[in-house]
PDB file of C-alpha atoms in Angstrom:
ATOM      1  CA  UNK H   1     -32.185  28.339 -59.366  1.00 95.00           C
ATOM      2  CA  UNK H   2     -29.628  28.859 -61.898  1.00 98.00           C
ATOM      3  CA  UNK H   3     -27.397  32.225 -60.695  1.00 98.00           C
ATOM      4  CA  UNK H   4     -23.897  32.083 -62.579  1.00 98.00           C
ATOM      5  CA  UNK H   5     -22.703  31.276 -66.227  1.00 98.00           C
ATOM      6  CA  UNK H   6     -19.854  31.056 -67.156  1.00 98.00           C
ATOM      7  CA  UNK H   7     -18.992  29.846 -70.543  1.00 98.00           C
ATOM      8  CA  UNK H   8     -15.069  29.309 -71.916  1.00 98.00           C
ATOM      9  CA  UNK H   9     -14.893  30.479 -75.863  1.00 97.00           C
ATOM     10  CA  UNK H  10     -12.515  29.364 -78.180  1.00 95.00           C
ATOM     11  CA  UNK H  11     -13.527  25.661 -79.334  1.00 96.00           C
ATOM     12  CA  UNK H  12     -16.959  26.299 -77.182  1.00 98.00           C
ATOM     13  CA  UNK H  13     -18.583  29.567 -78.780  1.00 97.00           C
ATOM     14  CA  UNK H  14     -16.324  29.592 -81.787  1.00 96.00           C
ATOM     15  CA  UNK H  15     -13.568  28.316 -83.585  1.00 94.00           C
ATOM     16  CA  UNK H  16      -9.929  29.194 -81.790  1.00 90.00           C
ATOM     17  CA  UNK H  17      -8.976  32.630 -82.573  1.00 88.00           C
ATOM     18  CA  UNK H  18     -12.868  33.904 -83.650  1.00 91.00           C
ATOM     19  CA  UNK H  19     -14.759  36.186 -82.278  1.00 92.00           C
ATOM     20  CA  UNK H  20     -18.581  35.899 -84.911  1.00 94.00           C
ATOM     21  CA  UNK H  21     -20.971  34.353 -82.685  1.00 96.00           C
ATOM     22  CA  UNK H  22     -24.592  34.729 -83.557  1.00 97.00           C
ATOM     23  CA  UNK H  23     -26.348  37.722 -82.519  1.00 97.00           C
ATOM     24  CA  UNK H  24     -28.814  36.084 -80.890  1.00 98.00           C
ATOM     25  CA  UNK H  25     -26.605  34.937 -77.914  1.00 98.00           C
ATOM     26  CA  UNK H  26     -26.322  38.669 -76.813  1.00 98.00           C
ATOM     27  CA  UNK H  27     -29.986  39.265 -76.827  1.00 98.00           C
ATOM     28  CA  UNK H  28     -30.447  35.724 -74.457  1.00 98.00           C
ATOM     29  CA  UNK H  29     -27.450  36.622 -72.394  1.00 98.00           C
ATOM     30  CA  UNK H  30     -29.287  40.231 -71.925  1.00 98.00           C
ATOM     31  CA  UNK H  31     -32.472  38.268 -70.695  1.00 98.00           C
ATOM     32  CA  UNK H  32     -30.620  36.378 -68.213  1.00 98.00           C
ATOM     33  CA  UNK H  33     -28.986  39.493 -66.301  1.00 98.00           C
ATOM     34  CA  UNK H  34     -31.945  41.220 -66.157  1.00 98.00           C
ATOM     35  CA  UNK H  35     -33.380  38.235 -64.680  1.00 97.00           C
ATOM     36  CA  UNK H  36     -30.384  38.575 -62.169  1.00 97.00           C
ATOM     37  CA  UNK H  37     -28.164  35.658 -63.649  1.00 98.00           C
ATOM     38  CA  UNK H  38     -24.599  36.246 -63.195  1.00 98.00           C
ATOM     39  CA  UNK H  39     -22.276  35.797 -66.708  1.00 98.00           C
ATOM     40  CA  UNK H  40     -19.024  35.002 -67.841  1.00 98.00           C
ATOM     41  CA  UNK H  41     -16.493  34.372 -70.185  1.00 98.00           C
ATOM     42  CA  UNK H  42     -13.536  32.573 -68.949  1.00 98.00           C
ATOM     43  CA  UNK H  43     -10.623  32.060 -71.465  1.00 96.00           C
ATOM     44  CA  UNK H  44      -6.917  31.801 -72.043  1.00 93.00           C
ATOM     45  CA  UNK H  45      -7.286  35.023 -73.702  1.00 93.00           C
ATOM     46  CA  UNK H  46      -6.916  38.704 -72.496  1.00 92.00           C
ATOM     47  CA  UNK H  47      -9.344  41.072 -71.671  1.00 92.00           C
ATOM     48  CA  UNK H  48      -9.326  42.463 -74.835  1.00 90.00           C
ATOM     49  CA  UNK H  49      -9.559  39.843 -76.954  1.00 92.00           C
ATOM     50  CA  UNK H  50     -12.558  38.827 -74.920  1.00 95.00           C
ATOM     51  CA  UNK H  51     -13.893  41.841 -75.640  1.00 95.00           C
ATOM     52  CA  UNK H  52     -14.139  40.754 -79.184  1.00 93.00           C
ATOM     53  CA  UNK H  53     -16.782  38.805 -78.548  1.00 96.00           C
ATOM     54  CA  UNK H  54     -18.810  40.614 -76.056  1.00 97.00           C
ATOM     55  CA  UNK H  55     -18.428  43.945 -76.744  1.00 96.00           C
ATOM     56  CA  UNK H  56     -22.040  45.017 -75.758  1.00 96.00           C
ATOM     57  CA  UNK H  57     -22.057  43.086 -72.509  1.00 98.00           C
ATOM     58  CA  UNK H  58     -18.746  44.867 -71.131  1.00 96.00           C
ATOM     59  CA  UNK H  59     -20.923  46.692 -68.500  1.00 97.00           C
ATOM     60  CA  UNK H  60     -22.529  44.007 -67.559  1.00 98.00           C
ATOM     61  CA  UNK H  61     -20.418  40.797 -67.828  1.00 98.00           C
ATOM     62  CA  UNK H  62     -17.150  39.325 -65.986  1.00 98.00           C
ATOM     63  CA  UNK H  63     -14.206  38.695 -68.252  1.00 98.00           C
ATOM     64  CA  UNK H  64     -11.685  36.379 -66.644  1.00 98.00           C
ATOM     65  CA  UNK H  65      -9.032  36.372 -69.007  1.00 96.00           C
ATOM     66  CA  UNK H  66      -5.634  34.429 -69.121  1.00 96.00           C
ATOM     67  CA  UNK H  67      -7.072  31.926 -67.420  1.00 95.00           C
ATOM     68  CA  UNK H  68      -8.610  33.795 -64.098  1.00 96.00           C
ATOM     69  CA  UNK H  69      -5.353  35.123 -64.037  1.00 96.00           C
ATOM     70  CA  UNK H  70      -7.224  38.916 -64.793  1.00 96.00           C
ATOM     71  CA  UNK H  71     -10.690  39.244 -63.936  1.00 97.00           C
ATOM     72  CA  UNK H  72     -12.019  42.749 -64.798  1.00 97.00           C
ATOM     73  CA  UNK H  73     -16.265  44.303 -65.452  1.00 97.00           C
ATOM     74  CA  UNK H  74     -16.593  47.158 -67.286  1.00 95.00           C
ATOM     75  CA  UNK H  75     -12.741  47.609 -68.101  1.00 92.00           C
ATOM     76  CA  UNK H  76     -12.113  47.722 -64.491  1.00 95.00           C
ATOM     77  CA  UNK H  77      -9.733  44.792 -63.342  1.00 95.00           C
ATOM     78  CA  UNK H  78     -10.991  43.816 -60.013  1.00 96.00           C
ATOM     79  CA  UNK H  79      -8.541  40.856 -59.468  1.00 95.00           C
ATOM     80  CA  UNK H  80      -5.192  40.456 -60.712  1.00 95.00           C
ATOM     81  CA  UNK H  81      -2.549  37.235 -59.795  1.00 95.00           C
ATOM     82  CA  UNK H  82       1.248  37.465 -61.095  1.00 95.00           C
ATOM     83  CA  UNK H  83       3.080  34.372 -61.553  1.00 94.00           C
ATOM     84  CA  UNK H  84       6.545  35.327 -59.510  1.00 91.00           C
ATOM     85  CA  UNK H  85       9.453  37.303 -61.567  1.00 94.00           C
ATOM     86  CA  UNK H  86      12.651  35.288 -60.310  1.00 95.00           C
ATOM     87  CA  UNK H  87       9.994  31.977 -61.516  1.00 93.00           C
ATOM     88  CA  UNK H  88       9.318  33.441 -64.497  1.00 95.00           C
ATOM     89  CA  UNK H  89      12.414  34.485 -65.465  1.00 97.00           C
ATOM     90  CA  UNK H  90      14.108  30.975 -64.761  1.00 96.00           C
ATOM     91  CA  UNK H  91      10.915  29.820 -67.126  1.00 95.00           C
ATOM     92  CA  UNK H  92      11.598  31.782 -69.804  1.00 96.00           C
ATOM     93  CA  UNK H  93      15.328  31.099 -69.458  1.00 95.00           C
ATOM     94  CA  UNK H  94      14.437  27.143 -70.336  1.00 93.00           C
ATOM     95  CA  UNK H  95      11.711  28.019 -72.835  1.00 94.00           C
ATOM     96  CA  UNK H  96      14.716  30.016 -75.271  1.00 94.00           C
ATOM     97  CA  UNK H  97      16.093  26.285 -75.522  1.00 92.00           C
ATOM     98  CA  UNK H  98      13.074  24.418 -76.662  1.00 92.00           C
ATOM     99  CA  UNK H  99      12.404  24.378 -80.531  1.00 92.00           C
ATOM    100  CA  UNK H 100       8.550  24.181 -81.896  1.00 93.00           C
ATOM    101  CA  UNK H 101       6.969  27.332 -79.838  1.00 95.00           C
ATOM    102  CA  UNK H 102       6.696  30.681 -79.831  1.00 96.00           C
ATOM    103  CA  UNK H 103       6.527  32.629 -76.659  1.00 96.00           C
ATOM    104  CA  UNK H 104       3.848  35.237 -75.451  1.00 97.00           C
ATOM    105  CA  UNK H 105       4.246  36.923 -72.349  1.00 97.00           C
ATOM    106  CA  UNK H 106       0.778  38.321 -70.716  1.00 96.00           C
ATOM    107  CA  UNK H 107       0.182  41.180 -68.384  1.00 95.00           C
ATOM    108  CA  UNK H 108      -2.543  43.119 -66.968  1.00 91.00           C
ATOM    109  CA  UNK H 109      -2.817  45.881 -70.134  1.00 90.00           C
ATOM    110  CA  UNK H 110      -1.757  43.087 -72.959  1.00 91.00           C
ATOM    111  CA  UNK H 111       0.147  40.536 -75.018  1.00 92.00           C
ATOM    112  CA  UNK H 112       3.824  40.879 -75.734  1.00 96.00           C
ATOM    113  CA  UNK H 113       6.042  38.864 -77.791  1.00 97.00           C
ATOM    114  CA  UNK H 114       9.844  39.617 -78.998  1.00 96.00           C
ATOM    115  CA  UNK H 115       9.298  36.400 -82.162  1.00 95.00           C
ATOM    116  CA  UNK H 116       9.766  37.549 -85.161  1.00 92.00           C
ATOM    117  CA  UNK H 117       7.658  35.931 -87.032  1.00 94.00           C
ATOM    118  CA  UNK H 118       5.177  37.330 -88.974  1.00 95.00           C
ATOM    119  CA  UNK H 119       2.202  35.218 -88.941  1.00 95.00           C
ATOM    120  CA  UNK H 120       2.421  34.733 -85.175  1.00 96.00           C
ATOM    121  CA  UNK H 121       2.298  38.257 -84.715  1.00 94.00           C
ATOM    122  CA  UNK H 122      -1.116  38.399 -87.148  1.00 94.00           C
ATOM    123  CA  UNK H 123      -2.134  35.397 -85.212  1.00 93.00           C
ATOM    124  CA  UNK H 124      -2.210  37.547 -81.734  1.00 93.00           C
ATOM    125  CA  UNK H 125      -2.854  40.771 -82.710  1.00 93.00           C
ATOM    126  CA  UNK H 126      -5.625  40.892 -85.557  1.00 91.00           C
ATOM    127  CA  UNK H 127      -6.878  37.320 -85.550  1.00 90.00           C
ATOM    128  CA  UNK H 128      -7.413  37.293 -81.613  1.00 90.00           C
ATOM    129  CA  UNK H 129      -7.551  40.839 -81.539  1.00 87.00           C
ATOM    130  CA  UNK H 130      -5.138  41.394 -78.618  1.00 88.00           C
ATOM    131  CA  UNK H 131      -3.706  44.493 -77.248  1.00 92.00           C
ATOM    132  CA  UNK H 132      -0.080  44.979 -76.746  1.00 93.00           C
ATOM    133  CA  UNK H 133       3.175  44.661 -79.002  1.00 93.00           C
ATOM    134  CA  UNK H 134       5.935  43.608 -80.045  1.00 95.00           C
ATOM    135  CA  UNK H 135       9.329  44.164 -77.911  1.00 96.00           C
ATOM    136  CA  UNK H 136      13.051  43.536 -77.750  1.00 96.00           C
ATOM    137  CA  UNK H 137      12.760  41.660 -74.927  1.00 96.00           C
ATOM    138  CA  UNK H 138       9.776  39.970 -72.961  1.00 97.00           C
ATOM    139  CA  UNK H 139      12.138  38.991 -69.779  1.00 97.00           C
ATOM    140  CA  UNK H 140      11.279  43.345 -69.400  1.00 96.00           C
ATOM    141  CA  UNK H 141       7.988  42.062 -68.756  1.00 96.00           C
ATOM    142  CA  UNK H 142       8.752  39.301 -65.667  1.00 96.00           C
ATOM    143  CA  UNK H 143       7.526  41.382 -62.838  1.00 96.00           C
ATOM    144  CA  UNK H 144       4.095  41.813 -64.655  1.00 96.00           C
ATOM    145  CA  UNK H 145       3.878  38.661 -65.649  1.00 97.00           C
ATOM    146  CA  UNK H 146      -0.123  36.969 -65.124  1.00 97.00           C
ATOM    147  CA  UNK H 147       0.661  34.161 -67.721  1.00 97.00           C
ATOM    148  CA  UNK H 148       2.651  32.854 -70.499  1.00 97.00           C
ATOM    149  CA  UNK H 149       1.053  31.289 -73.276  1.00 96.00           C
ATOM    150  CA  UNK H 150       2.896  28.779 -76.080  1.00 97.00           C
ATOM    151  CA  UNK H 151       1.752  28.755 -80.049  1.00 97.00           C
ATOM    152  CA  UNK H 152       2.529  25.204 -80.847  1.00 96.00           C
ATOM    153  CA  UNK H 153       2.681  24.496 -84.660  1.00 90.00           C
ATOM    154  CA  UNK H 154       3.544  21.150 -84.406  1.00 92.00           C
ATOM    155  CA  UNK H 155       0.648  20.692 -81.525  1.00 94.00           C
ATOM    156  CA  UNK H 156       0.678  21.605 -77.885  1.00 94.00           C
ATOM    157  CA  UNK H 157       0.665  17.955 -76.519  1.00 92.00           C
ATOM    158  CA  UNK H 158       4.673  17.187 -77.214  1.00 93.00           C
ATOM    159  CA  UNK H 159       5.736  20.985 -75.672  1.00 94.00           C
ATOM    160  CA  UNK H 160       3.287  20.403 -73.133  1.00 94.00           C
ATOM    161  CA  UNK H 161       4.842  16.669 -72.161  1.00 93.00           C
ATOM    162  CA  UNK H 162       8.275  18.440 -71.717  1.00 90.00           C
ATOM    163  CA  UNK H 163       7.713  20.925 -69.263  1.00 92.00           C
ATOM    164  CA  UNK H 164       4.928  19.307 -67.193  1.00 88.00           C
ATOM    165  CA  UNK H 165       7.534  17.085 -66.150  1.00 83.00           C
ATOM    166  CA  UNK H 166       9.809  20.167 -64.760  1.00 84.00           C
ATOM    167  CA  UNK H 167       7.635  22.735 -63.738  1.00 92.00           C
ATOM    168  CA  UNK H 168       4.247  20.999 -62.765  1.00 88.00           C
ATOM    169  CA  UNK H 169       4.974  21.710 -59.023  1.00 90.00           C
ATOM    170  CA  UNK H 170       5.645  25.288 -59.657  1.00 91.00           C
ATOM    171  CA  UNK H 171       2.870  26.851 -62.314  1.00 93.00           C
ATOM    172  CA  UNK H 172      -0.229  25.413 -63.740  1.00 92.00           C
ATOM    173  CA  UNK H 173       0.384  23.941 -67.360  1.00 94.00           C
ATOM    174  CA  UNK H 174      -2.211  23.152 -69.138  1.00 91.00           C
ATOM    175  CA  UNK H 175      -3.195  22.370 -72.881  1.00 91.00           C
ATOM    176  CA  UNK H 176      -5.565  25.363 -73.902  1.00 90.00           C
ATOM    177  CA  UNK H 177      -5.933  24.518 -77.413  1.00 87.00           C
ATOM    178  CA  UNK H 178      -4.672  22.495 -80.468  1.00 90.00           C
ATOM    179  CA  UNK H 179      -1.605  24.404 -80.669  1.00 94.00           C
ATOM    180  CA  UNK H 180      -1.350  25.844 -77.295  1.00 95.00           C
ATOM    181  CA  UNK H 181      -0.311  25.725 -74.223  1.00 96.00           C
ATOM    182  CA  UNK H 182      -0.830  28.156 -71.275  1.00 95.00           C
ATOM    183  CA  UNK H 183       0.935  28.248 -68.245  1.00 96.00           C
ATOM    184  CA  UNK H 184      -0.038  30.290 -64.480  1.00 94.00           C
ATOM    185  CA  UNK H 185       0.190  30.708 -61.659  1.00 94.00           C
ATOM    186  CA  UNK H 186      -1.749  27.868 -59.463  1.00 91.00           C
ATOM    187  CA  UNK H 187      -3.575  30.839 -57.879  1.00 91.00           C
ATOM    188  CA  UNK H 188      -5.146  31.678 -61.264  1.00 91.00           C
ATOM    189  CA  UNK H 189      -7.389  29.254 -63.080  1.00 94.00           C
ATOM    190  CA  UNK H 190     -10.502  29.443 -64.098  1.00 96.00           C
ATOM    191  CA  UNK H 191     -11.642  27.186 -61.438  1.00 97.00           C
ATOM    192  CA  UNK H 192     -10.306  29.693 -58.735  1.00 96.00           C
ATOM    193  CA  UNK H 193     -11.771  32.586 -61.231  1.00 97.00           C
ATOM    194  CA  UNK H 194     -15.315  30.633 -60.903  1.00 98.00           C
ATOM    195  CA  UNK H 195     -15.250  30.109 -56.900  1.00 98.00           C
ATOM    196  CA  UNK H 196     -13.803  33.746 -56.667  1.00 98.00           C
ATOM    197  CA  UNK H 197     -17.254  34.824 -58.347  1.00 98.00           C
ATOM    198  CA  UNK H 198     -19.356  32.350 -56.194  1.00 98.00           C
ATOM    199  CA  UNK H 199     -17.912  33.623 -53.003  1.00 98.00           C
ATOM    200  CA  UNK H 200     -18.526  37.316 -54.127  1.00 97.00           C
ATOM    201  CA  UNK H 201     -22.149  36.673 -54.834  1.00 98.00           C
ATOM    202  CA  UNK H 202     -22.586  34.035 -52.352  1.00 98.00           C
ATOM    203  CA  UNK H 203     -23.547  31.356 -55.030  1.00 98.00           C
ATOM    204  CA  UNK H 204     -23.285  27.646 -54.882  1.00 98.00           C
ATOM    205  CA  UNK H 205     -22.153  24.917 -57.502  1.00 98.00           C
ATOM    206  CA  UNK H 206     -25.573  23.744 -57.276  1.00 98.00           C
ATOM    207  CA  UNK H 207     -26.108  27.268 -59.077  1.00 98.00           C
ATOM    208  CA  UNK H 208     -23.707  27.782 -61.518  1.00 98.00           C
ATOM    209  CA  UNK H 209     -23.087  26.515 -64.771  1.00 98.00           C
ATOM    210  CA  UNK H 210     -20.205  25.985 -66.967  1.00 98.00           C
ATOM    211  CA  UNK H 211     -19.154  25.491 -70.645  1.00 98.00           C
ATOM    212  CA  UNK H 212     -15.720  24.519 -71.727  1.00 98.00           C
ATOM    213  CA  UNK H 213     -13.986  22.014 -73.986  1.00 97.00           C
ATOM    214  CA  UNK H 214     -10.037  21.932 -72.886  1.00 95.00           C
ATOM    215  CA  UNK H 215      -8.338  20.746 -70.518  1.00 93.00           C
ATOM    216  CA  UNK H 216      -8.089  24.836 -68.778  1.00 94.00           C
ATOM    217  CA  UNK H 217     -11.374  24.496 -68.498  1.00 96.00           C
ATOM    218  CA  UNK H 218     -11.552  21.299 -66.531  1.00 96.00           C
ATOM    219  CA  UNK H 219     -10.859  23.153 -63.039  1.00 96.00           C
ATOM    220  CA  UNK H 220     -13.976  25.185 -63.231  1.00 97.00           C
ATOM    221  CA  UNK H 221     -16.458  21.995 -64.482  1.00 98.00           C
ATOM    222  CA  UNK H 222     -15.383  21.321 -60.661  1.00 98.00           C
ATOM    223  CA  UNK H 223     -16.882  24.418 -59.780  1.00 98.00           C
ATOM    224  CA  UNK H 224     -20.374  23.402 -61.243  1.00 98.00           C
ATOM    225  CA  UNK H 225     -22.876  20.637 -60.821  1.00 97.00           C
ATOM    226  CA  UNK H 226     -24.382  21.500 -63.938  1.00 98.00           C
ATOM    227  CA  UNK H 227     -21.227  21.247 -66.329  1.00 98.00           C
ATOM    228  CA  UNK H 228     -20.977  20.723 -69.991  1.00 98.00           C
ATOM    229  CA  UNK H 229     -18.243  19.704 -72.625  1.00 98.00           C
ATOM    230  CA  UNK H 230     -18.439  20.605 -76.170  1.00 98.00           C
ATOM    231  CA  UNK H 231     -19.330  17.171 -78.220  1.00 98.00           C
ATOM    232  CA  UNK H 232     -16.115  18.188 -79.700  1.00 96.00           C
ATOM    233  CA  UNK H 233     -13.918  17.619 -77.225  1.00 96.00           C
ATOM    234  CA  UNK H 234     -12.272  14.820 -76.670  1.00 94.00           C
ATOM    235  CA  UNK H 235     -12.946  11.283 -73.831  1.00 96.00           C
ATOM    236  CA  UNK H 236     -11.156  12.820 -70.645  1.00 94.00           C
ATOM    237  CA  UNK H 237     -12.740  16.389 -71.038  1.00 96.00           C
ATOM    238  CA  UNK H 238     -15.963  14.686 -71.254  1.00 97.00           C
ATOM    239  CA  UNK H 239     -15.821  12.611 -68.647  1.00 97.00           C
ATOM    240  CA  UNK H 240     -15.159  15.833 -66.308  1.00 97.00           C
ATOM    241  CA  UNK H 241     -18.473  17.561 -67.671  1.00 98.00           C
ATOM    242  CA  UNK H 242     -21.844  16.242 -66.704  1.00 98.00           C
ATOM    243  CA  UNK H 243     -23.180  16.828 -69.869  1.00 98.00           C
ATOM    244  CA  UNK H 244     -22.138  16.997 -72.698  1.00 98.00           C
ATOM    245  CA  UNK H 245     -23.520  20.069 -75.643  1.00 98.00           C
ATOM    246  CA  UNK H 246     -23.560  20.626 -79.508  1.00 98.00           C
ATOM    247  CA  UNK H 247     -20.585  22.011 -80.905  1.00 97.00           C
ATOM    248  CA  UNK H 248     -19.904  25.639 -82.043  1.00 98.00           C
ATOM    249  CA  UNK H 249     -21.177  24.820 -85.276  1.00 96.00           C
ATOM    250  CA  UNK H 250     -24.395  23.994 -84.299  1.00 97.00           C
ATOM    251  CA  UNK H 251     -24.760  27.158 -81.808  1.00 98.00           C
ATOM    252  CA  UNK H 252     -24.686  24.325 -78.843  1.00 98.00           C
ATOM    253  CA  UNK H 253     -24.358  26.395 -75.904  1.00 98.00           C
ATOM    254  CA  UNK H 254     -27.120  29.008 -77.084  1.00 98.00           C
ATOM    255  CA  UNK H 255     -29.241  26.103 -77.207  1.00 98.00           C
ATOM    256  CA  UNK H 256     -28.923  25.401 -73.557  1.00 98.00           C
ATOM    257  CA  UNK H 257     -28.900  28.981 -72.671  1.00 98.00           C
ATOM    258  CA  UNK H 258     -31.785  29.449 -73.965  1.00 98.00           C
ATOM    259  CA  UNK H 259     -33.361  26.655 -72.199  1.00 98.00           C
ATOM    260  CA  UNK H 260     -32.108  27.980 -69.008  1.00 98.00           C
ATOM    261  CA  UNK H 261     -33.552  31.372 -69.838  1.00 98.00           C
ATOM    262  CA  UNK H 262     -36.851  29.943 -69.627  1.00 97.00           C
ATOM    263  CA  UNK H 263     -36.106  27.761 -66.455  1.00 97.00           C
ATOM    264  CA  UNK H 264     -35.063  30.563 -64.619  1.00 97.00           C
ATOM    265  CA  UNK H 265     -38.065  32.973 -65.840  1.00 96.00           C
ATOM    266  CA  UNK H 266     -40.527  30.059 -64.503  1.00 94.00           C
ATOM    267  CA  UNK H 267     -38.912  30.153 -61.482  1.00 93.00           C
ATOM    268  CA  UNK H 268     -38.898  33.822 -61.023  1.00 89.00           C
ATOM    269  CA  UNK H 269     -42.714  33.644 -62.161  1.00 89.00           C
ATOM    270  CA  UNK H 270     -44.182  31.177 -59.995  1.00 86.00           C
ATOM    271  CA  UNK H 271     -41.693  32.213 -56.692  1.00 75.00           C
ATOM    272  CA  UNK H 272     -39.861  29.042 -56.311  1.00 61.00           C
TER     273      UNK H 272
END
């Protein structure tokens, strides 16, 4: 029997940096906790901007935000994994010299960012909703540091290609969208966010399911037998996933919850 969902949202549920999904996934999601089906949403994104999606659910659902990097219920952070602050200091140190980003710093409460641009600060803070603000200086932030996350506007592959090569044996890089790149601690994915929920409610991969479409989300397919890749995504994410689902466009994943809402009332029915 089907026990944990977890679902990643920007590229899965909507397009990056939305937070309209149709109505009707609340109202399934609602049917599958009271059936006694775990939930979450697992993204690159803070708590808060999480929370833009699933207001409602807050009570009742996990959030693991920045990656696993923050997992909190109800407001409450219940896990919490810094990245290091003589690390990420040396990090941000090298990230000043490269051209073609601009650099968010994430902690517990919320984003910050010392750019000056404009439209990346819309970008963070009313487009993806995010809490936090703008500073003279996001080295202040180093100590509290759960993840840094790279806007990309000439793509995240090329930034991502240069740093992997530095600092792949001392954070978790990753591509976490078209234009951005994420980078943790190896402590927080969403893979360790997914097993960290499994071991807390003694649940299996056998009994979870997954939903992603980036390569962030690849660590917690691992975590499932029953994973699935957005259509959209591209060969290698596939090829992770065991199956593969509609896109956002065609309210994919609803479809399958929906189908698991009915597996799992069956099962509860007849006492298998």
């Amino acid at each position: 029997m089907i026990r944990l969902i977890v679902t990643d949202i920007d590229g899965t549920l909507v397009p990056e940096g939305g937070s309209y999904v149709n109505p009707e996934y609340m109202s399934v999601i609602r049917g599958l906790l009271d059936l006694g089906v775990q939930f979450a949403a697992a993204s690159g994104r803070q708590a808060s901007s999480i929370d833009a999606v699933f207001h409602e659910l807050k009570d009742r659902i996990y959030y693991l935000g920045d990656n696993g990097a923050c997992i909190q219920k109800g407001g409450i952070t219940v896990k919490e994994v810094r990245m290091g602050r003589e690390d990420t200091l040396q990090l941000l140190k090298e990230l000043r010299e490269i051209s073609g980003q601009r650099l968010l710093v994430s902690v517990k409460e919320g984003y910050y960012t010392d750019d000056p641009d404009e439209g990346f600060r819309r970008l963070v803070f009313e487009e993806y909703k995010g809490v936090g603000g703008v500073v003279e200086h996001v080295e202040d932030y180093a100590d509290a540091c759960i993840k840094l996350s790279l806007y990309c506007e000439g793509g995240a592959r090329g930034i991502f290609d240069q740093l992997s090569d530095h600092w792949k044996e001392r954070f978790a890089i990753n591509v976490s969208g078209a234009r951005w790149v994420d980078i943790n601690s190896f402590e927080s994915t969403k893979g360790s966010a997914v097993q960290w929920l499994q071991e807390t409610y003694d649940i299996t991969p056998e009994e979870t399911v997954v939903f992603g479409d980036n390569y962030n989300d690849i660590s917690m397919m691992k975590r499932a037998v029953r994973s699935y890749a957005s259509e959209l995504s591209n060969e290698e994410i596939r090829a992770h996933a065991a199956h593969v689902v509609p896109s956002y466009e065609k309210d994919g994943v609803l479809m399958v919850l929906k189908e698991i809402l009915e597996e799992v009332r069956h099962e509860k029915q007849s006492g298998t």
